[in-house]
XYZ file of C-alpha atoms in Angstrom:
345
model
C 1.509 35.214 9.437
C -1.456 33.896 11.254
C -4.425 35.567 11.169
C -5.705 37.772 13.905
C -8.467 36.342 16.232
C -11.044 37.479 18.352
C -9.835 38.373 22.142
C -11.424 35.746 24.185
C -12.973 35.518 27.640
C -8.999 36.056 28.255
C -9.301 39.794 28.192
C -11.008 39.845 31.631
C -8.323 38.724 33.544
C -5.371 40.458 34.712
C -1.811 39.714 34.792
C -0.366 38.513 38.297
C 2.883 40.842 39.149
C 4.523 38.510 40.858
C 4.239 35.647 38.715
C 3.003 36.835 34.906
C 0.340 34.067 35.360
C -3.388 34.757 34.609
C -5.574 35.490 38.207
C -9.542 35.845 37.858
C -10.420 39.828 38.572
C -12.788 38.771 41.605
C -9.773 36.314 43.122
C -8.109 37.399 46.363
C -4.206 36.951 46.346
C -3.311 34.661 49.084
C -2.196 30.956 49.917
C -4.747 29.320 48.395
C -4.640 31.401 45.042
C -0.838 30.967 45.013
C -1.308 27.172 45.604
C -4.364 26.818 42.929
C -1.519 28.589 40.254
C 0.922 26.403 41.356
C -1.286 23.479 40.583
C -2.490 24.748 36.885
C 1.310 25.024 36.235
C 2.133 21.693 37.201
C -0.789 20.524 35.250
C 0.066 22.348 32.596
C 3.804 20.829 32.611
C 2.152 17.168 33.158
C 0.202 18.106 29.453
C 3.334 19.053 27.564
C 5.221 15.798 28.917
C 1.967 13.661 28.101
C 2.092 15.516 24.995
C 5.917 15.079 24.376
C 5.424 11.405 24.529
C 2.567 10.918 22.291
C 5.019 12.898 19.773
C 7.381 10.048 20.066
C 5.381 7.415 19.832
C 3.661 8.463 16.461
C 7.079 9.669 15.250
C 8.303 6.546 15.754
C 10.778 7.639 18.161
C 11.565 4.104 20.297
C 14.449 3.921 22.435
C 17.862 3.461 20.332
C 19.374 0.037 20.336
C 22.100 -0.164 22.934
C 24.577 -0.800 20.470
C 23.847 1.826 18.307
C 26.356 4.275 20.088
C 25.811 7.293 17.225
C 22.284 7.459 18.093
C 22.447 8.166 22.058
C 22.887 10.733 23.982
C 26.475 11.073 25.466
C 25.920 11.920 29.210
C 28.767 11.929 31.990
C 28.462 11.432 35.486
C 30.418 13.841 37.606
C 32.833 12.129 40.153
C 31.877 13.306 43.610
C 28.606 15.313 43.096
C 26.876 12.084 40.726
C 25.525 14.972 38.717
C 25.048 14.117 34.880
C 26.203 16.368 32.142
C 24.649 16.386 28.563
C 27.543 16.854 26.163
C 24.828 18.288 23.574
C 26.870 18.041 20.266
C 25.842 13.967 20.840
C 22.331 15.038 20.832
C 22.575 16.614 17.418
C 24.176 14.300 15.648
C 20.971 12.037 15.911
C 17.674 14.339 16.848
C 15.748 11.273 17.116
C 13.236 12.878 18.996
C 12.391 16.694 19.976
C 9.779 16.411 22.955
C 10.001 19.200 25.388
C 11.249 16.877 28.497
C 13.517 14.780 26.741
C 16.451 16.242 28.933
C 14.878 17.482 32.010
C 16.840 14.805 33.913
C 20.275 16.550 33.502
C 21.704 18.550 35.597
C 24.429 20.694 33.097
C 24.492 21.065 29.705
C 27.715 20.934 27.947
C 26.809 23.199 24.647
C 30.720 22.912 23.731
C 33.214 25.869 22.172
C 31.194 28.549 20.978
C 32.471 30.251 18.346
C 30.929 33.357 15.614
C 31.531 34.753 12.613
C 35.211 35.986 13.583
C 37.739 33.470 14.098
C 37.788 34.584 17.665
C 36.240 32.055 19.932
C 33.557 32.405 22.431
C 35.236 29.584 24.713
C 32.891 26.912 26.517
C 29.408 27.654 27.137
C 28.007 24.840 30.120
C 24.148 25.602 31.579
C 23.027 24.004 34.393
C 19.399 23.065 34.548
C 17.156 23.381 37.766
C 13.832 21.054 37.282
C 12.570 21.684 40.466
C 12.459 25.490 39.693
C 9.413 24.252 36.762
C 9.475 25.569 33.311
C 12.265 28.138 33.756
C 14.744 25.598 35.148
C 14.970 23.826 31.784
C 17.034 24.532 28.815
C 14.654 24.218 25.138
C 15.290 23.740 21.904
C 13.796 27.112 20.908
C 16.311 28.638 22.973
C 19.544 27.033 21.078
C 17.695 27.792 17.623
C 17.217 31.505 18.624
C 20.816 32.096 19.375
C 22.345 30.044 16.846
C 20.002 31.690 14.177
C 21.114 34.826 15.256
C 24.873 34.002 15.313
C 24.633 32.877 12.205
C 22.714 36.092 10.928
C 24.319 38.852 13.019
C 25.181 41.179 10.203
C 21.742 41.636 9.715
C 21.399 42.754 13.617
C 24.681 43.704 15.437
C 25.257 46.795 13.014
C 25.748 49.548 16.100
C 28.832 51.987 16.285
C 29.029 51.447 19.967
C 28.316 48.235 21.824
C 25.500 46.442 20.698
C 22.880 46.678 23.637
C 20.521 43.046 23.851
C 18.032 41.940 26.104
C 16.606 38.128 27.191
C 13.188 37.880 28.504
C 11.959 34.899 30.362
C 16.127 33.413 30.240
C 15.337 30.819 32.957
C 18.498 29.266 32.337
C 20.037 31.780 30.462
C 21.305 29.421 27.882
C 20.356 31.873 24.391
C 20.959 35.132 25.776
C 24.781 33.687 27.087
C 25.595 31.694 24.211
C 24.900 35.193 22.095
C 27.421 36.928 24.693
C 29.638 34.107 24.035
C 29.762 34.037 20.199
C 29.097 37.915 19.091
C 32.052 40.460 19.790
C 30.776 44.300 20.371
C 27.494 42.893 21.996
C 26.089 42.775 25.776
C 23.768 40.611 26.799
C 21.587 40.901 29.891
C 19.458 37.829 30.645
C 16.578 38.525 32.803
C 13.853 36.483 33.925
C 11.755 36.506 37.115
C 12.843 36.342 41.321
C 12.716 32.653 41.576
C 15.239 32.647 38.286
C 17.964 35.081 39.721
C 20.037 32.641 41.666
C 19.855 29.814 38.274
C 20.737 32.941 35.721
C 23.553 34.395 38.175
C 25.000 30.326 38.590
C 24.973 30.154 35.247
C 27.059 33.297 34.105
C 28.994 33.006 37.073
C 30.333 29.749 35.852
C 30.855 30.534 32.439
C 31.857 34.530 32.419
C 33.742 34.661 36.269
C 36.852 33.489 37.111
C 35.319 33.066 40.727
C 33.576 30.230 41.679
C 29.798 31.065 42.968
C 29.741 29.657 46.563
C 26.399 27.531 45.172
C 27.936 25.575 42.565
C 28.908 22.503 44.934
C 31.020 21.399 42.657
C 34.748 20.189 43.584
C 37.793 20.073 41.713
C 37.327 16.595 40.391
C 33.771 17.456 39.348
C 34.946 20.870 37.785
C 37.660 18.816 35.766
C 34.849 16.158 34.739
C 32.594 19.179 33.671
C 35.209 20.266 31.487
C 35.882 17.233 30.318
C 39.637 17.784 31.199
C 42.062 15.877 33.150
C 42.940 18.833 34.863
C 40.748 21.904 36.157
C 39.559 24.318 33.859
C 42.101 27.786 33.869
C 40.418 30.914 34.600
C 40.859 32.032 31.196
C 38.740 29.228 30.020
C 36.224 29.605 32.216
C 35.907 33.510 31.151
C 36.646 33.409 27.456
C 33.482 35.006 25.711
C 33.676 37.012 22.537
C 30.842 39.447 24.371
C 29.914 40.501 27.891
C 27.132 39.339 29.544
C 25.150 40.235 32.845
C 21.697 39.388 34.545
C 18.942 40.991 36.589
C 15.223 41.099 36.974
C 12.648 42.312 34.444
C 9.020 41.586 35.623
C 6.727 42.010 32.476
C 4.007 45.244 33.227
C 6.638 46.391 36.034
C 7.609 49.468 34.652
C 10.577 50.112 37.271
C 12.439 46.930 35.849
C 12.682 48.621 32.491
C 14.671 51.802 34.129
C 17.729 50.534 31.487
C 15.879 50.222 28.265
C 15.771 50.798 25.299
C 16.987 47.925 24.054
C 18.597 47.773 20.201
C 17.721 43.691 20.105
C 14.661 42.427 22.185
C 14.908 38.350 22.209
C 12.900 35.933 24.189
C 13.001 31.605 23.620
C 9.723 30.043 24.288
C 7.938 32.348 26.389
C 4.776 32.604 24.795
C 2.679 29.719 26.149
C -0.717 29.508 28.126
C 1.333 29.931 31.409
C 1.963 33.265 31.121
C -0.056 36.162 29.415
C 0.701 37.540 26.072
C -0.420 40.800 25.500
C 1.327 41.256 29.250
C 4.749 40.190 26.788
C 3.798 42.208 24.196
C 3.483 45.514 25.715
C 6.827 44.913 27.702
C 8.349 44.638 24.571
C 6.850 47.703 23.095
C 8.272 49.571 26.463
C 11.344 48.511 25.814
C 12.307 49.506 22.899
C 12.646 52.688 20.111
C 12.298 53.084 16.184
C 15.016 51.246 15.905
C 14.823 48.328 18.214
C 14.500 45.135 16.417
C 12.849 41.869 18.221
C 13.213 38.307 17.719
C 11.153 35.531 19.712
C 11.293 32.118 19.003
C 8.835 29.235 20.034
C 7.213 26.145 19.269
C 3.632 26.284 18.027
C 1.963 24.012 20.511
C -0.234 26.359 21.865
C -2.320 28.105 19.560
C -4.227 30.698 21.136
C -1.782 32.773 23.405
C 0.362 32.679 19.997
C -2.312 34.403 18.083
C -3.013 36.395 20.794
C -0.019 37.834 20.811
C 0.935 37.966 17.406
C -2.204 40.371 17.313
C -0.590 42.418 19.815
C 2.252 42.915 18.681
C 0.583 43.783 15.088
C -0.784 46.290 16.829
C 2.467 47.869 18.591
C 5.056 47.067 15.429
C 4.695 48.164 11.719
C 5.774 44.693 10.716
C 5.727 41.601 12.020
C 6.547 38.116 10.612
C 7.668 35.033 10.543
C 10.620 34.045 9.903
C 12.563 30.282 9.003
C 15.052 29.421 11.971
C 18.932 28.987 10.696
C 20.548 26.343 13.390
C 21.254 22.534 13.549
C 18.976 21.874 15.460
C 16.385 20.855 13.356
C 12.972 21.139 15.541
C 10.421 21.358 13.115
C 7.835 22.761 15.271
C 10.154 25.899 16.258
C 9.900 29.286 14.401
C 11.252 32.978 14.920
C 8.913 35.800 15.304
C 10.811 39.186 14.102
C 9.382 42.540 14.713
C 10.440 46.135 14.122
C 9.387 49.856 13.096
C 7.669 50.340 16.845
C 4.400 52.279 16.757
């Protein structure tokens, strides 16, 4: 566990609503403050991505030699849209490099056949990715390791009578809150995120849990049957198989009328702790959210140091224990870990 710290010059500023980005207490909401948070999140994304490629540099991570086929990426192009699709088992049987960005340029996903710890399987999970909607748009590594980790350990978690009720905070994508509906049987999943992320999270379960096509997914048949990577379209069946159920909706953090369905048994959130957004704002959504029981997993990758400690204090403050806890996935991100907490105060 890290230590706790000292609030900082932090603790005068508020929470925006509408956003969950810091605003000064004396700054008017308007244009120009909308446009000068705008701006600190791009910059912010421009010193990940500078940071990201310093990491592969000093890693050694060079571009693989064209004819080394086993240590590239597999990506398709889709027929009649020229999308690309990431068929992500490629990706992990190299991991040369684990830099935020490195796949921001896709536009799906393809996370293959998801399957738990019954023999049942979860079907095909495929995300599409949105980089023009910023950080949420993106699919991260501490997302997979989440839900993989917690496939792989749901014993210890999905122990309820009745259905097993989980919540995602900050989803974006929705890719570890759907590829837990896919995988674990007596479980529902709502993703949630902000607004701006409804249409991307509804897309995205829409074309993996509905046999109905979402009017938005401009995809034709030929580009559905390339998605797949089928010669012929998908069935419904396959495009619906899931072990769990799964839905979506928003949850703005320190909006208390977007926790109306709480609480939650299993809290889980990939990644959202970073300087764009405000901690202790996270931490005492979770706290709302859940009972005695509740138990809460967040993983993330320790790039930014002080949110992380400042929320780790919160939530030592709002849990009887907290800790750390080593991820169980193949994807081997070194700089990923899980945060569990339970025993709410």
């Amino acid at each position: 566990m890290s230590s706790r710290v000292e609030r900082d010059s932090d603790e005068n500023r508020n929470c925006d609503e509408a956003s969950n980005t810091y605003v000064e207490d004396d700054e008017d909401p308007g244009i120009a403050d909308a446009m000068l948070q705008r701006g600190e999140y791009l910059r912010q994304l421009r010193l990940l991505a500078q940071a990201d490629e310093a990491e592969r540099h000093a890693g050694g991570q060079d571009e693989p030699d064209e004819n080394d086929l086993e240590s590239q990426d597999q990506t398709d192009e889709l027929p009649d849209s020229h999308k690309t699709v990431l068929r992500y088992e490629s990706y992990l049987s190299h991991q040369r490099y684990y830099d935020d960005l490195k796949h921001v340029d896709i536009n799906f996903i393809d996370y293959g056949i998801v399957t738990g710890s019954e023999p049942k399987t979860g079907g095909r999970l495929i995300i599409e990715q949105d980089k023009a909607l910023g950080k949420g748009g993106l699919c991260w590594d501490a997302a997979f390791i989440l839900a993989e980790h917690l496939i792989r350990t749901e014993p210890e978690w999905n122990v309820c009578k009745n259905v097993t009720r989980v919540v995602e905070l900050g989803s974006g994508t929705g890719v570890c809150g759907l590829l837990l509906a896919k995988a674990v049987s007596n479980c529902h999943v709502c993703i949630t995120d902000l607004p701006q992320l409804e249409e991307l999270m509804r897309r995205n379960l829409n074309l993996n849990f509905s046999t109905t096509l979402h009017e938005k997914e401009d995809l034709t048949m030929a580009d559905l049957a390339a998605l797949y990577n089928s010669n012929d379209l998908p069935s419904d069946d396959n495009r619906k198989q899931s072990a769990g159920t799964a839905s979506a909706a928003i949850l703005r953090w320190g909006e208390p009328n977007d926790y109306r369905d709480g609480p939650y048994n299993i809290i889980v959130g990939a990644d959202v702790v970073a300087s764009l957004y405000d901690p202790r704002a996270l931490a005492e959504t979770i706290h709302a959210l859940s009972d005695d029981r509740t138990i809460v997993y967040l993983s993330y990758k320790g790039r930014l140091s002080g949110p992380h400690d400042i929320f780790e204090n919160a939530m030592e403050s709002l849990f009887g224990i907290v800790e750390r806890v080593k991820p169980s996935s193949r994807n081997e991100n070194p700089g990923v870990w899980i945060l569990k907490a339970t025993n709410k105060i």
